[in-house]
Short mmCIF file of C-alpha atoms in Angstrom, two decimals:
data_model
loop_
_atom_site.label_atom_id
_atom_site.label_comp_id
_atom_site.label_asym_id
_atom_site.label_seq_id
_atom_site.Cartn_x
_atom_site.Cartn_y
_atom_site.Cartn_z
CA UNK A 6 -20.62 0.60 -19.91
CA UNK A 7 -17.86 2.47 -18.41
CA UNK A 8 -14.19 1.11 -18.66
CA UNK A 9 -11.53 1.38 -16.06
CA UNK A 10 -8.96 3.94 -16.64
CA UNK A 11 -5.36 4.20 -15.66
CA UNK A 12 -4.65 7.13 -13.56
CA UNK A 13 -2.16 9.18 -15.92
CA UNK A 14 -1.38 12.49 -14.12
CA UNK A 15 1.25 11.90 -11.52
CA UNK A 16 0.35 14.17 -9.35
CA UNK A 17 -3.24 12.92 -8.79
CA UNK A 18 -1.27 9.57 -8.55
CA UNK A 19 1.03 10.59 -5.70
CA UNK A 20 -2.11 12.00 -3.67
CA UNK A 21 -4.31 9.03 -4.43
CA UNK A 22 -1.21 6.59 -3.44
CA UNK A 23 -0.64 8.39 -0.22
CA UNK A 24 -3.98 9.02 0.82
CA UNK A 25 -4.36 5.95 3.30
CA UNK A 26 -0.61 7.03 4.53
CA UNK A 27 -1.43 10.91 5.42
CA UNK A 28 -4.50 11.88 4.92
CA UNK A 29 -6.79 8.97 6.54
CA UNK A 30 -3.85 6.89 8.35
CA UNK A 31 -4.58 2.80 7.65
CA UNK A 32 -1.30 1.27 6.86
CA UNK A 33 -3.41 -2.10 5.24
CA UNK A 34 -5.20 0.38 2.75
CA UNK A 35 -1.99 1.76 2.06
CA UNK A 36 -0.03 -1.82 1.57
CA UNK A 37 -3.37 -2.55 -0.69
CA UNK A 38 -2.60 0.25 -3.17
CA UNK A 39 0.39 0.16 -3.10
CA UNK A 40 1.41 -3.71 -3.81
CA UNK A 41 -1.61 -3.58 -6.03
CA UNK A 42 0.07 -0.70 -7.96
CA UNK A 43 3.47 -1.83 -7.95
CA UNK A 44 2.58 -5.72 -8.91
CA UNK A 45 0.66 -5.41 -11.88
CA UNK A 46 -1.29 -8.62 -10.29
CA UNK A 47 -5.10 -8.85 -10.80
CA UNK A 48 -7.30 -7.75 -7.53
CA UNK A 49 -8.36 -11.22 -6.86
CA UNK A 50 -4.68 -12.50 -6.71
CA UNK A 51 -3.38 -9.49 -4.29
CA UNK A 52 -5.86 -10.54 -1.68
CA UNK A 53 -5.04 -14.13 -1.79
CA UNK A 54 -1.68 -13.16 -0.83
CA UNK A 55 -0.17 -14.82 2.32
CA UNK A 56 2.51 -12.88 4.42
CA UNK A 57 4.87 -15.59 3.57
CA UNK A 58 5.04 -14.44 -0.14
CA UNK A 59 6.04 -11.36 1.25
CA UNK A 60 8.33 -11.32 4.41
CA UNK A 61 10.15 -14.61 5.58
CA UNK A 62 9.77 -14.67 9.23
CA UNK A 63 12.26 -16.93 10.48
CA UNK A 64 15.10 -14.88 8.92
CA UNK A 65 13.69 -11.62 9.07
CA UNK A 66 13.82 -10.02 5.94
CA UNK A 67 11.76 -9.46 2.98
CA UNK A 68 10.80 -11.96 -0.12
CA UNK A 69 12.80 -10.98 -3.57
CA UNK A 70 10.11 -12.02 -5.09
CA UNK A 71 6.12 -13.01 -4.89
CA UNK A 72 5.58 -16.41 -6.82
CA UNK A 73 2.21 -16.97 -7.81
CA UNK A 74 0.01 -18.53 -10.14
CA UNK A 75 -2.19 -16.45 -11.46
CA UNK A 76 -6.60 -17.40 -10.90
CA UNK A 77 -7.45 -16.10 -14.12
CA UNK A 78 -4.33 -17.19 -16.76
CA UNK A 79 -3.22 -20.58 -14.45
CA UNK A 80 -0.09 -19.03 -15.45
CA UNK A 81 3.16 -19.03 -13.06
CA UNK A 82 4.01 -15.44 -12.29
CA UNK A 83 7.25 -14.14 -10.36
CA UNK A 84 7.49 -10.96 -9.38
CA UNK A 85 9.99 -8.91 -8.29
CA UNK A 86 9.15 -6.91 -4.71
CA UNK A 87 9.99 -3.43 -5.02
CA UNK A 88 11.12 -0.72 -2.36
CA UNK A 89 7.76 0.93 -2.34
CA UNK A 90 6.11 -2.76 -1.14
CA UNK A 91 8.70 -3.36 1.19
CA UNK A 92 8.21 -0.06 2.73
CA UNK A 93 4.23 -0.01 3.14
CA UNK A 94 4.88 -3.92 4.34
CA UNK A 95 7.82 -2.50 7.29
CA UNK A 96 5.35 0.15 7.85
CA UNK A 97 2.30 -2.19 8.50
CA UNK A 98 4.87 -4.57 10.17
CA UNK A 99 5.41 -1.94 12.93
CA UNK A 100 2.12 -1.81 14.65
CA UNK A 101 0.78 -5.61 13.58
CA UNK A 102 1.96 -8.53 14.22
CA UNK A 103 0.38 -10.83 12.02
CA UNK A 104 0.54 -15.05 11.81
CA UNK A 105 2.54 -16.12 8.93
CA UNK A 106 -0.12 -17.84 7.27
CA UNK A 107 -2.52 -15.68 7.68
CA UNK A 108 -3.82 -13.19 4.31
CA UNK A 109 -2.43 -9.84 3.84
CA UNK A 110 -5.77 -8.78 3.33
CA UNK A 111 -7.67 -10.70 5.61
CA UNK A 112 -11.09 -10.72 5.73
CA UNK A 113 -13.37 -10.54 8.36
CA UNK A 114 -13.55 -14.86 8.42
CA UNK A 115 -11.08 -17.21 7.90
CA UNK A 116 -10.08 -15.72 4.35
CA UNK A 117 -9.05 -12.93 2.94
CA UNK A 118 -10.90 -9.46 2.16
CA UNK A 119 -13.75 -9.54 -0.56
CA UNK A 120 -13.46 -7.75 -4.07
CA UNK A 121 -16.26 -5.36 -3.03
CA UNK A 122 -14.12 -4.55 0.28
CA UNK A 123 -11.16 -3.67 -1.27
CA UNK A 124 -12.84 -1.81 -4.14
CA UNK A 125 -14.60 0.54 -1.76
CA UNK A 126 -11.01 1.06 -0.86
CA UNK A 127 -9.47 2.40 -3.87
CA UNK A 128 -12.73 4.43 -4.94
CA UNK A 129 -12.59 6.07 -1.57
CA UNK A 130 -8.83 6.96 -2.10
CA UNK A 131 -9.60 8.02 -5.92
CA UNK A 132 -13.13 10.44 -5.35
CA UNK A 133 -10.85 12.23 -2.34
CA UNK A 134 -8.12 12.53 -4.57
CA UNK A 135 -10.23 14.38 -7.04
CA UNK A 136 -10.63 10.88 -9.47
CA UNK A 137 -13.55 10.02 -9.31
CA UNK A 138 -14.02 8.55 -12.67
CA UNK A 139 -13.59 4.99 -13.93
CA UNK A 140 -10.79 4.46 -10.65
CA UNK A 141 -11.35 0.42 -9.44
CA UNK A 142 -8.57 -1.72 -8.47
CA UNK A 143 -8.11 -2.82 -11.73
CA UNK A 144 -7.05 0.72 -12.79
CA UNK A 145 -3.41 0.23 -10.78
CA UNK A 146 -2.81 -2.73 -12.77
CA UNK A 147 -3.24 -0.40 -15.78
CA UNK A 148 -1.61 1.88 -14.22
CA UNK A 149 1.58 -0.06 -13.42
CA UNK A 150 1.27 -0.41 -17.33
CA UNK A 151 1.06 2.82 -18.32
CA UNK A 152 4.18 4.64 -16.20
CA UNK A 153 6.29 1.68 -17.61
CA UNK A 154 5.48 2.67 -20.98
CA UNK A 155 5.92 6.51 -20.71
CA UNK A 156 9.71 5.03 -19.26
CA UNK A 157 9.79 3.45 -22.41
CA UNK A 158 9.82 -0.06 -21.36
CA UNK A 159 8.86 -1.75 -24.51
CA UNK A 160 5.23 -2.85 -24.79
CA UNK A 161 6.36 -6.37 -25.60
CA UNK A 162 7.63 -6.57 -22.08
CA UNK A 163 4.69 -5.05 -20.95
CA UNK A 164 2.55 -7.41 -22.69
CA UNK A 165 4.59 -10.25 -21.13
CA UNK A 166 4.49 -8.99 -17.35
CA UNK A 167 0.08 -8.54 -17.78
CA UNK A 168 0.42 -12.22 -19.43
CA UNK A 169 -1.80 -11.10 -22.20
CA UNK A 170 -2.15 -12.56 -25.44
CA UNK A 171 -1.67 -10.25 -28.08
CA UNK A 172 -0.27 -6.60 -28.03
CA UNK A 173 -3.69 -5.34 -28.58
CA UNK A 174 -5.13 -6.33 -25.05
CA UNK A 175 -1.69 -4.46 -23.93
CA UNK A 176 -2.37 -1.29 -25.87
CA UNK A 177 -6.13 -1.33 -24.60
CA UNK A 178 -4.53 -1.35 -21.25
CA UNK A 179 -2.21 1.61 -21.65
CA UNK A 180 -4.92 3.73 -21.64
CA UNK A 181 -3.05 5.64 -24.75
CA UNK A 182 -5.22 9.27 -25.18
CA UNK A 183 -4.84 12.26 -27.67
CA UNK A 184 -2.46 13.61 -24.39
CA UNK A 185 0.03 10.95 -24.78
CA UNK A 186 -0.02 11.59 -29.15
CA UNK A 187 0.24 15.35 -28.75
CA UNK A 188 2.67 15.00 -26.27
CA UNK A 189 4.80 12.39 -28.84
CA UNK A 190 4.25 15.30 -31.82
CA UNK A 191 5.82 17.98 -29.60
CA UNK A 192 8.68 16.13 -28.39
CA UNK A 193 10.03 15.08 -32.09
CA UNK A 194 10.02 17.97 -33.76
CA UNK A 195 12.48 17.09 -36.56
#
């Protein structure tokens, strides 16, 4: 069985997150990746999001944070919205004008897209982007992971944003290769 991989090369990253903004123009496959990316949240909780979490209507002007509880954990998550989500959302918000309680990602019934929907999504965006292995929506949570480690964010805070119970779930997630160790031995030469 094949496991999901975090997409490591930031160049590959930059033309798989822009693909739905320049390349094939959809400004909701583009506010998929890209909150999806830059949340850390599970699939399944990104498409239960509501545009309330996101943009408060009555005052015009974004969230400063999504709260959610999480399906999987039942844990309370808060989450800081970021520039790049903010931007895909003002983007989307130009040309839609959606209800307030509607989904995000709505679906084509009363609820919000399917898993299957918004994995055909990302794999599209990843095999024209030249990724075509192991690249689901569960790779941009690892992915989120991954960039905040090679910052240097400490895993422990790492490990506490995914919600995971011990450091080596978080470690499986970084998607640490023999790249990432060669690249450690170069840089501290002493």
């Amino acid at each position: 069985m094949s496991t999901t991989q975090p997409i490591r090369d930031r160049e590959k990253l930059e033309q798989f997150r822009n693909y739905y903004r320049f390349k094939e123009p959809n400004r909701r496959n583009y506010l998929l990746i890209v909150t999806t990316m830059n949340t850390a949240l599970r699939i399944s909780d990104v498409l239960k999001l509501r545009w309330t979490d996101l943009y408060d209507f009555d005052e015009d002007r974004f969230q400063e944070h999504i709260n959610i509880t999480e399906t999987k954990t039942h844990k309370k998550q808060t989450i800081a919205i970021n520039s790049n989500i903010k931007d895909a959302v003002a983007s989307y918000l130009k040309i839609h004008s959606p209800w307030h309680g509607d989904f995000v990602f709505k679906g084509y019934g009363p609820g919000p897209m399917s898993r299957t929907t918004a994995w055909r999504i990302v794999k599209k965006a990843a095999v024209e982007s030249g990724m075509p292995e192991h690249i689901s929506p569960h790779s941009l949570r690892k992915t989120f992971g991954y960039f905040a480690w090679k910052r240097g964010i400490q895993p422990a805070v790492i490990m506490s944003i995914y919600n995971h119970s011990s450091y080596a779930i978080t470690k499986r997630y970084l998607g640490i290769d023999q790249d990432d160790k060669d690249e450690i031995y170069q840089q501290n030469e002493l």
